[in-house]
Short mmCIF file of C-alpha atoms in Angstrom, two decimals:
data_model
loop_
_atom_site.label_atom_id
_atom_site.label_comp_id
_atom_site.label_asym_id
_atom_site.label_seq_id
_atom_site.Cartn_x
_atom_site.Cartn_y
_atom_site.Cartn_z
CA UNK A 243 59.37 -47.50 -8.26
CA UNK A 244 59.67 -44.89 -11.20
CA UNK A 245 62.32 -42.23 -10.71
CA UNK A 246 60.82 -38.55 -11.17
CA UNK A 247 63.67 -36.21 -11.70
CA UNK A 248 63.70 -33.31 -9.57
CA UNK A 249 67.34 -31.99 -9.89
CA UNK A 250 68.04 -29.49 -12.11
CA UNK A 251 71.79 -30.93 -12.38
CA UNK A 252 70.41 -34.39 -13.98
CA UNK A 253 72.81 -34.66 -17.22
CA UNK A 254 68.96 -35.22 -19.47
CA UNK A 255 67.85 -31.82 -17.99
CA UNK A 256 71.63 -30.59 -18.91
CA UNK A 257 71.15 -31.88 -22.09
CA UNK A 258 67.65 -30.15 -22.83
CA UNK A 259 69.28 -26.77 -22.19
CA UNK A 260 72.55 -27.34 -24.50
CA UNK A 261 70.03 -28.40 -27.30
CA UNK A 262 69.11 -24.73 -27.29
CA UNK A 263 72.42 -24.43 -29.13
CA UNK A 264 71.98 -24.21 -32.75
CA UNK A 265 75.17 -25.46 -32.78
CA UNK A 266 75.17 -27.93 -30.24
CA UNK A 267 71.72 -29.06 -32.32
CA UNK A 268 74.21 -29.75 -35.26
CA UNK A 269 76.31 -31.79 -33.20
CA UNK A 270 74.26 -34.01 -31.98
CA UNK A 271 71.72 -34.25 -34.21
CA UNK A 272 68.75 -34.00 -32.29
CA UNK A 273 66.25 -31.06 -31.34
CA UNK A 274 63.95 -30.68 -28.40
CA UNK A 275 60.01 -30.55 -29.14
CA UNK A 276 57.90 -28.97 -26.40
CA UNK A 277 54.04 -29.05 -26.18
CA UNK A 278 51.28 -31.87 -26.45
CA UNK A 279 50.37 -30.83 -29.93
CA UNK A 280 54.25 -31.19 -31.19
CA UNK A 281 54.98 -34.09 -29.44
CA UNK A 282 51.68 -36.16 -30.46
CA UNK A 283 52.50 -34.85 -34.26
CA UNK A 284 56.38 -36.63 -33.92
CA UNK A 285 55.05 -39.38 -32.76
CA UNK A 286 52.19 -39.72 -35.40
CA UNK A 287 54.76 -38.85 -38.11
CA UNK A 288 57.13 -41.75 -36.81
CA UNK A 289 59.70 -39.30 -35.89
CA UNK A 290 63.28 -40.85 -34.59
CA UNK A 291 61.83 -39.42 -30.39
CA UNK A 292 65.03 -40.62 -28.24
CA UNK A 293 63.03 -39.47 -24.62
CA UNK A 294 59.81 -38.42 -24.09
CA UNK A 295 59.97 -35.88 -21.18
CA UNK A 296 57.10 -36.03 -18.72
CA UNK A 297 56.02 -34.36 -15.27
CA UNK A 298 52.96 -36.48 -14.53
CA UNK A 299 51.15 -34.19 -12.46
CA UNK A 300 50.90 -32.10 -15.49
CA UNK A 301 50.38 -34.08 -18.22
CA UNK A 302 46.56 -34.71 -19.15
CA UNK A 303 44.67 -37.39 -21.08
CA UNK A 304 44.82 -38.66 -24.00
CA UNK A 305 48.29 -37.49 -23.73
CA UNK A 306 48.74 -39.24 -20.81
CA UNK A 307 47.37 -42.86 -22.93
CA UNK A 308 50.09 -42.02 -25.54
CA UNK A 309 52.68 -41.83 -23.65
CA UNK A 310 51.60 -44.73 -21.85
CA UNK A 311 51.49 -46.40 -25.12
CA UNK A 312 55.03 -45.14 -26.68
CA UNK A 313 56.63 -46.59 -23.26
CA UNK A 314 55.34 -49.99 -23.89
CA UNK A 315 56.07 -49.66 -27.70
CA UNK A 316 59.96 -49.34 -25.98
CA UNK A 317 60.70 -45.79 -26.04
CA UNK A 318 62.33 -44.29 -23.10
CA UNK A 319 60.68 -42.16 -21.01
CA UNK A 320 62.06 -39.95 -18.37
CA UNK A 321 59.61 -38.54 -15.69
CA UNK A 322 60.26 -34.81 -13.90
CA UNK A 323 58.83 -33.31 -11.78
CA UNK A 324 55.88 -30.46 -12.46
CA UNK A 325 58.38 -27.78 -10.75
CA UNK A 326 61.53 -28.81 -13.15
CA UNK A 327 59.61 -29.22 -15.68
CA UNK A 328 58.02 -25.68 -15.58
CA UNK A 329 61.54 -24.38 -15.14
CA UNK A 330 62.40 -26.19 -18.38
CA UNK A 331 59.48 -25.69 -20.17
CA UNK A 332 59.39 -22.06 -22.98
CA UNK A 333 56.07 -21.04 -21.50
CA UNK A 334 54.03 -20.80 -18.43
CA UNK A 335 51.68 -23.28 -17.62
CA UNK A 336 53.17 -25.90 -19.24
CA UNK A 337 51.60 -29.18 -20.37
CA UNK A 338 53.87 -31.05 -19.04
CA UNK A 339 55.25 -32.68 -22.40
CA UNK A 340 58.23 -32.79 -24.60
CA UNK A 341 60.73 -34.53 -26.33
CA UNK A 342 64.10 -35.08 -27.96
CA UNK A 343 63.91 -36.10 -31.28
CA UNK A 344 66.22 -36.61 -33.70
CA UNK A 345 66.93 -34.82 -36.94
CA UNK A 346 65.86 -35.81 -40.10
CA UNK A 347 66.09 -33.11 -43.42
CA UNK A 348 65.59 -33.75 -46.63
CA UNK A 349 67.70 -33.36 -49.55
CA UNK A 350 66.60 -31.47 -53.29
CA UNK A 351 66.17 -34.80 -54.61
CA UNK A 352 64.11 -36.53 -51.80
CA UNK A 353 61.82 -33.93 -52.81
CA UNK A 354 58.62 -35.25 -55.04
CA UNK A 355 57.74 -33.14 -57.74
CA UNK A 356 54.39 -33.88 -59.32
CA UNK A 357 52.17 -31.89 -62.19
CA UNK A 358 50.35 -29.64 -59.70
CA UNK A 359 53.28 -29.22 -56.99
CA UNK A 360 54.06 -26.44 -55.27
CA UNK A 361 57.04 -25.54 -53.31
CA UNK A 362 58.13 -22.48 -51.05
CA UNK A 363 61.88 -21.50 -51.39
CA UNK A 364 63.21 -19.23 -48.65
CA UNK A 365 66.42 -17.10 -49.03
CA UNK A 366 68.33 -16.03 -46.40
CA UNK A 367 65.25 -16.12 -44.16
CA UNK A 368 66.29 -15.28 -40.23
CA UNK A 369 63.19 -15.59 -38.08
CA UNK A 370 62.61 -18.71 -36.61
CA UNK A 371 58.99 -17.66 -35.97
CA UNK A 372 58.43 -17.25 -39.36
CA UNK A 373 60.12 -20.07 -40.76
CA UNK A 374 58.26 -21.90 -38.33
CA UNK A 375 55.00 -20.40 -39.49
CA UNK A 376 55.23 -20.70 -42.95
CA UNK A 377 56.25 -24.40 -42.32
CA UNK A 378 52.28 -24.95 -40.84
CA UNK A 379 51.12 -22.99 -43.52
CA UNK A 380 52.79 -25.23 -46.49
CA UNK A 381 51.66 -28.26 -44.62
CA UNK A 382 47.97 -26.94 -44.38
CA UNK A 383 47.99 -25.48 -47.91
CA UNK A 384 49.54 -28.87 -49.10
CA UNK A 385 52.93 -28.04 -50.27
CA UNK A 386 55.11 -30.38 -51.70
CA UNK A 387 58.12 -28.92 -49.16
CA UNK A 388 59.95 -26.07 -47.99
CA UNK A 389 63.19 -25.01 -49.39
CA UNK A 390 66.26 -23.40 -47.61
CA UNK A 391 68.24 -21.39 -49.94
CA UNK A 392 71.36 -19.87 -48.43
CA UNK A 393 72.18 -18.88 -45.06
CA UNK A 394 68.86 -19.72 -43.30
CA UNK A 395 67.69 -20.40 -39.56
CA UNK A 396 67.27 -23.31 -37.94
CA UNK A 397 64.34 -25.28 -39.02
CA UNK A 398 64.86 -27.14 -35.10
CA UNK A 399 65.25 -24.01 -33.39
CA UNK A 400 62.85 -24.43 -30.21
CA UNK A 401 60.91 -20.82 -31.90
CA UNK A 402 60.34 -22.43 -34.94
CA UNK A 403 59.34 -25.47 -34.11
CA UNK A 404 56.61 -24.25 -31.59
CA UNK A 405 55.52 -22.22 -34.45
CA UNK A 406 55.24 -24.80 -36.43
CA UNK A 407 52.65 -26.70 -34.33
CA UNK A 408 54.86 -30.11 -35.45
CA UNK A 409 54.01 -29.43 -38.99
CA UNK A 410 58.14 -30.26 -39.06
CA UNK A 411 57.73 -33.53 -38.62
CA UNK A 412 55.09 -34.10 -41.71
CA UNK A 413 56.55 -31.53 -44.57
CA UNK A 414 60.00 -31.75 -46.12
CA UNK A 415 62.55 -29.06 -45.54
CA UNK A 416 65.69 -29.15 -47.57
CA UNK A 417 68.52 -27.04 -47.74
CA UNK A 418 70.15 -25.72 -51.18
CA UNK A 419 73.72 -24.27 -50.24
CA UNK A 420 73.27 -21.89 -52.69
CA UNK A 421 70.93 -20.03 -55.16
CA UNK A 422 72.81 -21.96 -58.01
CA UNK A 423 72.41 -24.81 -56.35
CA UNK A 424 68.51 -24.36 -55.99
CA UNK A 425 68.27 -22.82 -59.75
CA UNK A 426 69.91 -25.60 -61.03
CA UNK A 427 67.40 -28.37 -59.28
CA UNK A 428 64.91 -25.97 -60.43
CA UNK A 429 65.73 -26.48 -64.10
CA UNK A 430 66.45 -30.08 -64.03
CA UNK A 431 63.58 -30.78 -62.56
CA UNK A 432 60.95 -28.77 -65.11
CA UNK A 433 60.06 -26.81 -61.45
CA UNK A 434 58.94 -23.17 -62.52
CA UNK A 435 60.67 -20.34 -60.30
CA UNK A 436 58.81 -17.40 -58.87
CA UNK A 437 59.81 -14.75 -57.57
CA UNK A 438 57.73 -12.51 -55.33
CA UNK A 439 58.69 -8.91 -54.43
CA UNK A 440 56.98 -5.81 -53.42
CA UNK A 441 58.71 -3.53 -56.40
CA UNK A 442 56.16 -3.16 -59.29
CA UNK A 443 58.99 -2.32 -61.03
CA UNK A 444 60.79 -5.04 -63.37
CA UNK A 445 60.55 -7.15 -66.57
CA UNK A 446 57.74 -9.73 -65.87
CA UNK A 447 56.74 -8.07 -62.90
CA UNK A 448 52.10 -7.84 -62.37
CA UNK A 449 49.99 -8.11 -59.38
CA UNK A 450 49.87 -12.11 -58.08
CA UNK A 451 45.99 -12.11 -59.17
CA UNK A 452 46.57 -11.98 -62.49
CA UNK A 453 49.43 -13.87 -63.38
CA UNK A 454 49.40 -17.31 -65.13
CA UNK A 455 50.81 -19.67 -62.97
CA UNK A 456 52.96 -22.70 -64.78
CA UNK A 457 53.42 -25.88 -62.81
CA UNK A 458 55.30 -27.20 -60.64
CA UNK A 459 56.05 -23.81 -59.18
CA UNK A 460 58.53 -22.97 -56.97
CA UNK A 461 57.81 -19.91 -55.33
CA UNK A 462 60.94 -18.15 -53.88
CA UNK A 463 60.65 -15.26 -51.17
CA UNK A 464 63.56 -13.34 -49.77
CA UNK A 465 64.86 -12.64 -46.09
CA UNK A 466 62.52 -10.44 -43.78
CA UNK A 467 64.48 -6.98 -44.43
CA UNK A 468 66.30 -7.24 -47.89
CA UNK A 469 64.01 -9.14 -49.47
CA UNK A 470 65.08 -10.33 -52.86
CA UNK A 471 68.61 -9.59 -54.66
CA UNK A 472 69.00 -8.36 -57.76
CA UNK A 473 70.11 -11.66 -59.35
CA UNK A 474 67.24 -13.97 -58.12
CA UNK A 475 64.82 -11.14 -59.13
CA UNK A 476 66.01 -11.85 -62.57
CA UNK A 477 66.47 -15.55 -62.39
CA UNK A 478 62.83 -16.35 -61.94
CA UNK A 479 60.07 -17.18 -64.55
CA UNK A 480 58.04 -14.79 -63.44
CA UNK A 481 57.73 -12.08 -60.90
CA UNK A 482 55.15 -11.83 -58.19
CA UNK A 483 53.53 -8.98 -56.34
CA UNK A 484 50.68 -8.86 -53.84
CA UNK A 485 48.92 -5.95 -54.21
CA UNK A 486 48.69 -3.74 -51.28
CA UNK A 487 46.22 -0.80 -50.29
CA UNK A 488 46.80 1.36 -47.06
CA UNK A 489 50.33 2.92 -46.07
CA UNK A 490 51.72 0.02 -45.49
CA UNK A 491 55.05 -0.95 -47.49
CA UNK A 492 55.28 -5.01 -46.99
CA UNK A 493 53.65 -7.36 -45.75
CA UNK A 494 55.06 -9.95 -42.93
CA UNK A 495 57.05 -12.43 -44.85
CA UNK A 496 54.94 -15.44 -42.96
CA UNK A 497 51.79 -13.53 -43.81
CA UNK A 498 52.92 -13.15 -47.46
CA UNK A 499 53.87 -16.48 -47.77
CA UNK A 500 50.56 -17.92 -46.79
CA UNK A 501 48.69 -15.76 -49.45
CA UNK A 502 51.10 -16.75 -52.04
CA UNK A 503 50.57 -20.79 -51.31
CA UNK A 504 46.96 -20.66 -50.64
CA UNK A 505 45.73 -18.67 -54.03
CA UNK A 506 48.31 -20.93 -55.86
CA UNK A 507 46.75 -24.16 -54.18
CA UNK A 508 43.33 -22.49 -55.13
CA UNK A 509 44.35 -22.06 -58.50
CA UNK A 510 45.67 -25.44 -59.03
CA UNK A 511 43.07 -27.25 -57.35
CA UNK A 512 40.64 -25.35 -59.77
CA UNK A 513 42.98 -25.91 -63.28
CA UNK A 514 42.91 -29.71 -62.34
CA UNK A 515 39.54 -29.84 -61.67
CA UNK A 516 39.77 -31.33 -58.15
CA UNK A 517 37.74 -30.78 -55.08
CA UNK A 518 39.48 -32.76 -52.26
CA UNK A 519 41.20 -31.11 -48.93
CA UNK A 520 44.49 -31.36 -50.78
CA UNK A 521 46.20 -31.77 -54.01
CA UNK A 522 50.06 -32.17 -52.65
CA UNK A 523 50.42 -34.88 -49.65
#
């Protein structure tokens, strides 16, 4: 008979909670994934999924067939049930599916750079949410990654990977230590830098719709509050500003993010004289 977990002292259900950890994620490598959607994405993606985590009076088909499926494929699968999983779960009414999954980044030079690619650098940025967001927005605007310059959050924090929708499992995120680092990988690798800010002020600086955009293009934003510093303002190609009416003084860095990649993808798609879904896989 299968074993359904019902103690909230089992050392997997210990585990799930400690993997809330950022740095307890760094340890050991691994990140939990909650939600149908997620899950079915890691799986699709051929994510490294050590457990699938299921309460089977929650779960619903065709989840239900997949998981089915993974378990006879050999992956482990560890049954709860619906009440621990609910008091696991980072919503209510829970699906009733998750997993642990292991880590997998990407370095600056695992990253493919082709004529029309486009890239989204983030500096400093501190909202999971938004990170996660702008990770689903690259993947449906078909970025060729996202790029971590600096002191960033957690691509695997539990926040950002719900917002994501699993879009972490199917675009590349690497890290750059450093804005050197990033410039530098910039300029070997003929990748265009930039820079969007909300000052009109600035050598280079013009509204985003009429700029000429060179390509590849990396197009770097700064963290939620500060924005941009002085230096990478002047380090990039070009500067970039969305033009605003109203009273308002930014724009959400997610939200900005998404115009910036979509009128570039537009742009691109329309200079190379395609018509497909995407131009960047």
């Amino acid at each position: 008979m299968t074993e359904v977990i019902s103690s909230a002292a089992n050392p997997l259900i210990r585990r799930v909670r400690l993997l809330g950890d950022r740095r307890h994620r760094r340890r050991e490598g691994a990140f939990v994934v909650m939600g149908v959607q997620p899950v079915w994405q890691a799986v699709e993606a051929g994510a490294d999924i050590e457990v699938l985590i299921v309460a089977p009076d929650l779960l619903r088909e065709p989840a239900a067939r997949m998981v089915a499926g993974q378990e006879a494929a050999g992956v482990r699968v560890a049954r709860l049930s619906g009440e621990l999983f609910g008091r696991i779960a980072d919503r209510d009414g829970p699906a009733g599916l998750a997993a642990i999954v292991r880590q997998r980044t990407a370095r600056l030079a695992d990253l493919a750079i082709r004529p029309s690619s486009v890239f989204v650098a983030l500096h400093e940025v501190a909202s999971p949410g938004n990170l996660g967001t702008i990770i689903r927005t690259a993947d449906a605007a078909g970025a060729g990654g996202v790029i971590l310059v600096g002191s960033c959050t957690d691509p695997f924090d539990p926040v950002a990977v719900k917002a994501s929708m699993g879009a972490v499992f199917s675009v590349p995120v690497a890290t750059a230590e450093s804005p050197g680092e990033f410039l530098a990988w910039c300029k070997e690798s003929g990748v265009a830098v930039a820079v969007a800010s909300g000052s009109e002020a600035g050598a280079g600086s013009g509204t985003f719709w009429a700029a000429k955009l060179p390509a590849p293009l990396a197009i770097l934003l700064g963290s939620e509050g500060a924005g941009l510093p002085d230096g990478l303002l002047a380090a990039g190609d070009l500067r970039l500003r969305i033009p605003m009416t109203g009273t308002a003084e930014s724009l959400n860095l997610a939200v900005a993010a998404g115009i910036l990649l979509y009128e570039t993808w537009r742009r691109f798609r329309h200079e190379s004289g395609t018509n497909g879904q995407r131009t960047e896989s």
